[in-house]
Coordinates of C-alpha atoms and ligand atoms in Angstrom, one line a residue:
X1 CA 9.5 87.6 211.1
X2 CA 6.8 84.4 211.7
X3 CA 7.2 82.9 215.0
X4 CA 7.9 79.3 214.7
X5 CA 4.1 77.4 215.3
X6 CA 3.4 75.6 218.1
X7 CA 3.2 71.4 217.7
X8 CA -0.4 71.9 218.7
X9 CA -0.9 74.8 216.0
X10 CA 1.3 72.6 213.5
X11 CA -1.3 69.9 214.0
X12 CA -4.7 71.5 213.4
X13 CA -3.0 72.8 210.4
X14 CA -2.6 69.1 208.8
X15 CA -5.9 68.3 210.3
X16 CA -7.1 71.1 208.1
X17 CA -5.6 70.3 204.9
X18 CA -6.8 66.8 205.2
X19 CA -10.1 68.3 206.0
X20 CA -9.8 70.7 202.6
X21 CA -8.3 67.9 200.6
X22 CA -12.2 65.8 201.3
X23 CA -13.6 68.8 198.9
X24 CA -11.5 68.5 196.3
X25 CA -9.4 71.8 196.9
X26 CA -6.4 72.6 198.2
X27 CA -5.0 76.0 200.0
X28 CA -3.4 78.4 197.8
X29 CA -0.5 79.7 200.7
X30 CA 0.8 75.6 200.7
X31 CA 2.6 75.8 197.1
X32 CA 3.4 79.2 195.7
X33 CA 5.7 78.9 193.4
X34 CA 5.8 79.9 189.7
X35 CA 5.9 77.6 187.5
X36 CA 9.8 78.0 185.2
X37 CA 10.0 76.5 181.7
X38 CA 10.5 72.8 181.9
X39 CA 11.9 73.1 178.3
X40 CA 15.5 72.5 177.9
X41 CA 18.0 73.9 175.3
X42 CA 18.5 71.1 173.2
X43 CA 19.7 70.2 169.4
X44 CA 18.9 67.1 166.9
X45 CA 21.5 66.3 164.4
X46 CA 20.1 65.3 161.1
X47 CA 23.3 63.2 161.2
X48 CA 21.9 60.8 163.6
X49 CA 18.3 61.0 162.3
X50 CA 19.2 60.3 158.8
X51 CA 19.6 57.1 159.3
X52 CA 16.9 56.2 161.6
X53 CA 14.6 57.6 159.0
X54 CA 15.5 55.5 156.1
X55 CA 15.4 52.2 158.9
X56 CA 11.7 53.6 159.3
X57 CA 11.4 53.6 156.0
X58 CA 12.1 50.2 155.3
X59 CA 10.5 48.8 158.3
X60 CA 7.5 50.4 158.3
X61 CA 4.7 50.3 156.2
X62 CA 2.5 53.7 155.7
X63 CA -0.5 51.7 156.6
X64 CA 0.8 51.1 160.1
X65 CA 2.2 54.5 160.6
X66 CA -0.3 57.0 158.6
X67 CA 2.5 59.9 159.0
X68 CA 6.1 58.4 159.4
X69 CA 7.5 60.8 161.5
X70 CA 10.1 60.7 164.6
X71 CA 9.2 63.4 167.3
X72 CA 11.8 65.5 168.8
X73 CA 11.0 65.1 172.5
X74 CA 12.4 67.8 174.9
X75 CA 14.4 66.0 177.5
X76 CA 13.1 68.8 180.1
X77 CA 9.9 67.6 179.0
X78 CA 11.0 63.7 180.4
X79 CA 11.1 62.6 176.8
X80 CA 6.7 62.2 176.7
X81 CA 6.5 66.1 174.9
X82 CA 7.2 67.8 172.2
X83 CA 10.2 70.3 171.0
X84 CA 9.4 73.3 173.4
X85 CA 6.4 73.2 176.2
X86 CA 4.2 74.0 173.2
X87 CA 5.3 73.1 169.7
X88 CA 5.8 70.3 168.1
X89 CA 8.9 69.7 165.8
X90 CA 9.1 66.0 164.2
X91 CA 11.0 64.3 161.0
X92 CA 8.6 62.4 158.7
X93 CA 9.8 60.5 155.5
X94 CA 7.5 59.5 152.5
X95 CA 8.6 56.6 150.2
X96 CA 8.4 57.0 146.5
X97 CA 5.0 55.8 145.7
X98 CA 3.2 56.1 148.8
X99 CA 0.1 58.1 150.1
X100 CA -0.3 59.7 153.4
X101 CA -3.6 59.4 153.5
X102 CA -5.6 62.5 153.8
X103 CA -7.0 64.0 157.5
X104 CA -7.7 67.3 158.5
X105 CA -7.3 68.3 162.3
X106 CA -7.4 71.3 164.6
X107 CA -3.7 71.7 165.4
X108 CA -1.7 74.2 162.8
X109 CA 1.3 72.0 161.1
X110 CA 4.2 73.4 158.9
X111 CA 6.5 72.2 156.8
X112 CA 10.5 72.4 156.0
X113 CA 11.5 70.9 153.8
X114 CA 14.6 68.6 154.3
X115 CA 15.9 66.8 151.5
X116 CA 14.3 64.9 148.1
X117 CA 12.0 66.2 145.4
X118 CA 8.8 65.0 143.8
X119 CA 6.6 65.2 146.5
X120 CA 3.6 67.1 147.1
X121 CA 1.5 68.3 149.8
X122 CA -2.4 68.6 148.5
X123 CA -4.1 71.4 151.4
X124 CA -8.0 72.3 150.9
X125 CA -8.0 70.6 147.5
X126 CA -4.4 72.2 146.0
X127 CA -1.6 70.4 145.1
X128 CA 1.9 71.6 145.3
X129 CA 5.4 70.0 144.7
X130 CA 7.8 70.7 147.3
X131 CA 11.6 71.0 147.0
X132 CA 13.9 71.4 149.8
X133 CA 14.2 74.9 151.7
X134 CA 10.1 75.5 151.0
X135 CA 8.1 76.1 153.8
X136 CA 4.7 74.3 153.3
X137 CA 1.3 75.5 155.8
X138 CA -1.4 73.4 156.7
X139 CA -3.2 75.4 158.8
X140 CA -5.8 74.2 161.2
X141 CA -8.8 72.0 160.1
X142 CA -7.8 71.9 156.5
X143 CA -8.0 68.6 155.0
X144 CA -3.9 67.6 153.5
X145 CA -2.5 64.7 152.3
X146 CA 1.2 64.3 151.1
X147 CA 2.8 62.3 148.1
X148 CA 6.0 61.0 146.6
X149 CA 5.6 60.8 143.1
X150 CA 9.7 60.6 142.5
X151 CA 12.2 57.8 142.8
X152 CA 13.9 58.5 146.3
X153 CA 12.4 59.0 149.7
X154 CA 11.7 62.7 150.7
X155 CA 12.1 64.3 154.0
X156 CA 10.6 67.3 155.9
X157 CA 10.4 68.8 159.3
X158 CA 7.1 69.2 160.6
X159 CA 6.1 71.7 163.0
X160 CA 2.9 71.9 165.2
X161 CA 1.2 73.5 167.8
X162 CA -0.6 70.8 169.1
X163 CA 0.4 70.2 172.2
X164 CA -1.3 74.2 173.3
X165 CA -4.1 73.1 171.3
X166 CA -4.5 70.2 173.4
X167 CA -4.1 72.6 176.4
X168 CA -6.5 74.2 175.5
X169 CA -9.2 70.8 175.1
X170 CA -9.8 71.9 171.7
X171 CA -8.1 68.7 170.2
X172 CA -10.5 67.3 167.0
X173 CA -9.4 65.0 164.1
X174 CA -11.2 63.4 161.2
X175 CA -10.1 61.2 158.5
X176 CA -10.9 61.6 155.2
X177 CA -13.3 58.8 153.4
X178 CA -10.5 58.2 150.6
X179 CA -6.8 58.1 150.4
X180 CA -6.4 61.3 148.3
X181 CA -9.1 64.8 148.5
X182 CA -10.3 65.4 145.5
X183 CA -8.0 68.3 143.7
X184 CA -10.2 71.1 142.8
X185 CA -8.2 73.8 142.0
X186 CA -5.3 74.5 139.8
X187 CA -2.0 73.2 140.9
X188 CA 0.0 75.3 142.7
X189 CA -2.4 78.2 142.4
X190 CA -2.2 80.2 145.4
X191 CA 1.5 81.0 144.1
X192 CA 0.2 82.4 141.5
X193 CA -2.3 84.5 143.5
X194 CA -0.4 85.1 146.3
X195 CA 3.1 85.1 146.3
X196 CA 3.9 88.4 144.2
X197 CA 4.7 90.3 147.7
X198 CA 2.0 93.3 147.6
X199 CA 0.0 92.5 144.9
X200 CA -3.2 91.3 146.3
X201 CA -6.0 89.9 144.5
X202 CA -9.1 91.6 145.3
X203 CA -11.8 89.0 144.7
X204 CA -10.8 86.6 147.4
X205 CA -11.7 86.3 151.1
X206 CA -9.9 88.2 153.3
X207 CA -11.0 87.3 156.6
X208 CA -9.1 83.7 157.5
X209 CA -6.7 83.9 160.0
X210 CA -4.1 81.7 158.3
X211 CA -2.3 82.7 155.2
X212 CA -4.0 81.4 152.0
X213 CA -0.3 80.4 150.6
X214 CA 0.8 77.2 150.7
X215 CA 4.1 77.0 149.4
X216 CA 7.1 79.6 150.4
X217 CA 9.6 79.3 147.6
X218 CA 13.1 78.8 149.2
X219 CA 14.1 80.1 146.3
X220 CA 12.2 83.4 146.5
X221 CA 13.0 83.5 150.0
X222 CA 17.0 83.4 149.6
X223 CA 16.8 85.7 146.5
X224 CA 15.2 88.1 148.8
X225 CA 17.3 87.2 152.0
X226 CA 20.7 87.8 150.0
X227 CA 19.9 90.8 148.0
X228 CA 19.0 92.6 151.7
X229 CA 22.2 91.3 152.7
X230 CA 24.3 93.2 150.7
X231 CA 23.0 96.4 152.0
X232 CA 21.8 95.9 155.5
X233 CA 23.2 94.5 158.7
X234 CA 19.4 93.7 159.8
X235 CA 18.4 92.5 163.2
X236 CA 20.9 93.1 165.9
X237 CA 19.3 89.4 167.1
X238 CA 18.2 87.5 163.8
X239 CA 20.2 88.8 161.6
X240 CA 19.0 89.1 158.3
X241 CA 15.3 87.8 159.1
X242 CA 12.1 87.5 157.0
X243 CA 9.0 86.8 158.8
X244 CA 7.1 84.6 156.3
X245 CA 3.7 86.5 156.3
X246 CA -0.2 86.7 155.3
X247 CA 0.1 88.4 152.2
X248 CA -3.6 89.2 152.8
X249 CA -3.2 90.9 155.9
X250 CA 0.1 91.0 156.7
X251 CA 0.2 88.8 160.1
X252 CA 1.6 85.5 160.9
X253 CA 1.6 82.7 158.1
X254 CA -0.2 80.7 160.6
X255 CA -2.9 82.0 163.4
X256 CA -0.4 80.3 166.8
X257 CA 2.7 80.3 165.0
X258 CA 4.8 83.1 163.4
X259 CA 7.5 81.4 160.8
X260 CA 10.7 83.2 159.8
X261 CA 13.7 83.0 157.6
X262 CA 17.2 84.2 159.2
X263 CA 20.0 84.7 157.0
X264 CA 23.7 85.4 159.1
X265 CA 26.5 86.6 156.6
X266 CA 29.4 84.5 157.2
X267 CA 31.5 86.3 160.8
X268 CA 28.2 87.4 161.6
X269 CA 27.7 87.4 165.6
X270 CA 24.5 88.3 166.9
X271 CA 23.6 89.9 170.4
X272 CA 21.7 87.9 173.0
X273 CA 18.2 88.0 173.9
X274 CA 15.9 86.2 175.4
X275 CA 11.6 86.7 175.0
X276 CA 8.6 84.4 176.0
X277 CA 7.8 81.4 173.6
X278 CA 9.6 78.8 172.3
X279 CA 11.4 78.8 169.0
X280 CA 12.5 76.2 167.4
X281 CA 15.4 76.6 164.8
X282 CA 16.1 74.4 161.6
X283 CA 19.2 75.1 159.9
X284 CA 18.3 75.3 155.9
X285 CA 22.5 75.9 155.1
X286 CA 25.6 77.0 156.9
X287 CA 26.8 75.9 159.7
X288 CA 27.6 78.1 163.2
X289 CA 26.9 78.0 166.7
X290 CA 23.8 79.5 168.9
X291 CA 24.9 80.2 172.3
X292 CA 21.7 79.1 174.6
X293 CA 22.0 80.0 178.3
X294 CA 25.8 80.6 178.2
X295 CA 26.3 76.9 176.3
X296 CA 27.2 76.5 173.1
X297 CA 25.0 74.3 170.8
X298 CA 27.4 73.6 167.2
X299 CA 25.0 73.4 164.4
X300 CA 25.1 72.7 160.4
X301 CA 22.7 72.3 157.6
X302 CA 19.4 70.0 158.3
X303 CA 19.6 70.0 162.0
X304 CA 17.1 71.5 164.8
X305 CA 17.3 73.1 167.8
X306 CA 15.1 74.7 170.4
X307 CA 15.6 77.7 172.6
X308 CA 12.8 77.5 175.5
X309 CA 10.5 80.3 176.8
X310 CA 12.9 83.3 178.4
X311 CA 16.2 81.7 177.6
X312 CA 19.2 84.1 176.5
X313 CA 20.3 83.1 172.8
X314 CA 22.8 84.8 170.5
X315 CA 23.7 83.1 166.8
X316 CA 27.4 82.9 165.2
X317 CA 27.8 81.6 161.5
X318 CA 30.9 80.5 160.5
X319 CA 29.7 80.5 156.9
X320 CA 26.5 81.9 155.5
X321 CA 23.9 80.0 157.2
X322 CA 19.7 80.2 156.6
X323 CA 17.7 79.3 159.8
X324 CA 14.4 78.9 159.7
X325 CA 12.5 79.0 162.9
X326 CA 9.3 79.5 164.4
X327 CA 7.2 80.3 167.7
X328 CA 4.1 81.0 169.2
X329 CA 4.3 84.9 169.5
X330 CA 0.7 85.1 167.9
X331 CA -0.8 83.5 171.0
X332 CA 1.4 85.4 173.2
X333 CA 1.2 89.1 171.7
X334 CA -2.7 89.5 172.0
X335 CA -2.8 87.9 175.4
X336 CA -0.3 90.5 176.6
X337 CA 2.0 88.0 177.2
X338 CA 4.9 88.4 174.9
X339 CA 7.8 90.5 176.4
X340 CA 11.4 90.9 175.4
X341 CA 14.6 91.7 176.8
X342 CA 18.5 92.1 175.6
X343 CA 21.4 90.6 177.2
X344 CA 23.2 93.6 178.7
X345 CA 26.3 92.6 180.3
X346 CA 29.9 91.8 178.4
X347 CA 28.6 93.5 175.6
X348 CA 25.3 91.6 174.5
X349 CA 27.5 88.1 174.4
X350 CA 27.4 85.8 176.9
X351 CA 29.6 84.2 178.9
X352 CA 30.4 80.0 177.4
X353 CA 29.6 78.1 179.9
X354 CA 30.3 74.6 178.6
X355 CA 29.0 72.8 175.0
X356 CA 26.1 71.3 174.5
X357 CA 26.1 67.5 175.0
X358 CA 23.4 64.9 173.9
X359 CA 21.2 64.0 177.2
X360 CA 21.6 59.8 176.8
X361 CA 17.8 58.4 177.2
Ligands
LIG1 C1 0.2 65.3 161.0 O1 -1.1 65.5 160.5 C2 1.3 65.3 160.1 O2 -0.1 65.7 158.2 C3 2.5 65.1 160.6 O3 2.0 65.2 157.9 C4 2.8 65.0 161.9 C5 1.9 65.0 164.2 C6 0.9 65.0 165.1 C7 -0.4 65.2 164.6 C8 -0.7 65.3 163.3 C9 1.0 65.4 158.6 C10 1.7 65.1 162.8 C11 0.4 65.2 162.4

């Protein structure tokens, strides 16, 4: 046991942290706590966004806004961050007819995409049409500019990791001289190269750390998904889950995020876990529940959620439901920082708590 200090002792101790503070430093024993996620469980309803998204629409020319996207800003985060303490998730809308105009940058992006067709996203001179369900990659320092060459507005989610990347000071941008890159290659060819599962061309670079595929087919995703589901009962936590990979080397689609596609039979109740770095969740179809920290967060097709660093998070669909999700396991894993853990009370479920509640701003 300390003995309680002295006023006398108490005093030179301020006098001495003033005296520290002079040189810029400050005494490790003052403040030791670890730091806990500031990220809170939370869930956007497409429901609610819908509609601010077509107001954007109207309102707000592509010259003023460059990308026309809505962030979804952790609350834990005090509303100024992104989805989890290190990804981004955001809504952006693209009118029929217009440009985003084409930049490249050192954060990873993603897409989902949400609803519409006729759009494309053109990455490192390719051009590919986008339908909802695809996952798009625009992987880091890649020049990408999207299109709506149809006759209704198109959505998508966008992920990024930008906020680490700006952790880590390593933020850059550049914008390119014209609206549009110049397409020089084949539309839609790294399908055609890439996306036949284990067939790998030979003749191409191997060494980028970002999958050379720009477009994951929903389609070939949810043939695949559904034909496993017939005959296995897959993750005891995802369910049925797909990680969308490099087909080159088998790793993450992107080099700081690792992108999967969960498919839950209808009934299907997973066990709880919880592991380090945020995911975020957006439901392709279905509808169900995730239960995040013992509350319940009600969920259907087009809307997001996010379960923070270390959180306990089990999934229920009431019908067949795809979830697509992703986190930043790649950073973690090499760093020694990724660990995992199940729930292991009340039989892997947890206790509900109470439902989840918008946080009014
Ligand atoms: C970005 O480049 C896009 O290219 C979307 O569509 C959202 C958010 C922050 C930084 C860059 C895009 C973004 C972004």
């Amino acid at each position: 046991m300390q003995e309680p200090m002295s006023g006398s002792r108490m005093e030179d101790l301020e006098l001495f942290y003033e005296e520290v503070k002079r040189y810029q430093s400050r005494p490790l024993w003052v403040s030791r706590t670890d730091p806990q996620p500031k990220a809170v469980p939370y869930l956007w309803k497409y429901q609610d966004f819908r509609p601010l998204l077509f107001r954007a629409a109207e309102i707000v020319p592509m010259e003023m806004a460059e990308r026309r996207v809505l962030i979804f800003s952790n609350p834990g985060l005090l509303g100024r961050g992104p989805a989890t303490s290190t990804l981004s998730a955001n809504l952006q809308i693209i009118n029929p007819g217009e440009v985003a105009p084409s930049h490249r940058h050192t954060a990873s992006a993603l897409r989902l995409i949400v609803e519409g067709d006729s759009a494309y996203t053109a990455v490192e001179g390719e051009k590919t049409y986008m339908e909802p369900g695809d996952f798009i990659t625009t992987p880091n320092w890649l020049w990408h500019d999207h299109g709506n060459e149809g006759d209704r507005p198109m959505v998508w989610l966008d992920g990024l990791d930008s906020t680490l990347v700006n952790a880590l000071d390593a933020t850059f941008r550049e914008e390119y001289p014209e609206e549009s890159q110049p397409l020089t290659k084949p539309t839609e060819v790294s399908q055609r190269l890439y996306a036949a599962g284990s067939l790998r061309p030979t003749w191409v670079d191997r060494s980028r750390l970002h999958s050379p595929l720009i477009n994951y087919k929903f389609a070939q995703a949810y043939d695949a998904l559904s034909t496993l589901a017939r005959e296995s009962e897959g993750s005891p936590f995802d369910g049925i889950c797909l990680e969308y990979s490099n087909p080159q080397t088998g790793g993450p689609a992107m080099a700081s995020m690792a992108c999967y596609a969960s498919l839950f039979p209808a009934g299907m109740h997973t066990q709880a876990h919880r592991h380090t770095g945020g995911v975020v969740y957006h439901v392709i179809t279905g509808s169900g529940y995730s239960v995040i920290n013992g509350v319940r967060f009600d969920w259907t097709a087009k809307d997001t959620f996010v379960v923070p660093s270390w959180a306990f998070h089990e999934h229920v669909a009431t019908e067949e439901s795809v979830v697509f999700w992703y986190t930043d396991t790649p950073v973690l894993e090499p760093l020694g920082l990724y660990r995992e853990e199940p729930y292991e009370e009340n039989g892997g479920h947890q206790r509900v708590t109470g439902n989840f509640a918008p946080i009014p701003a």
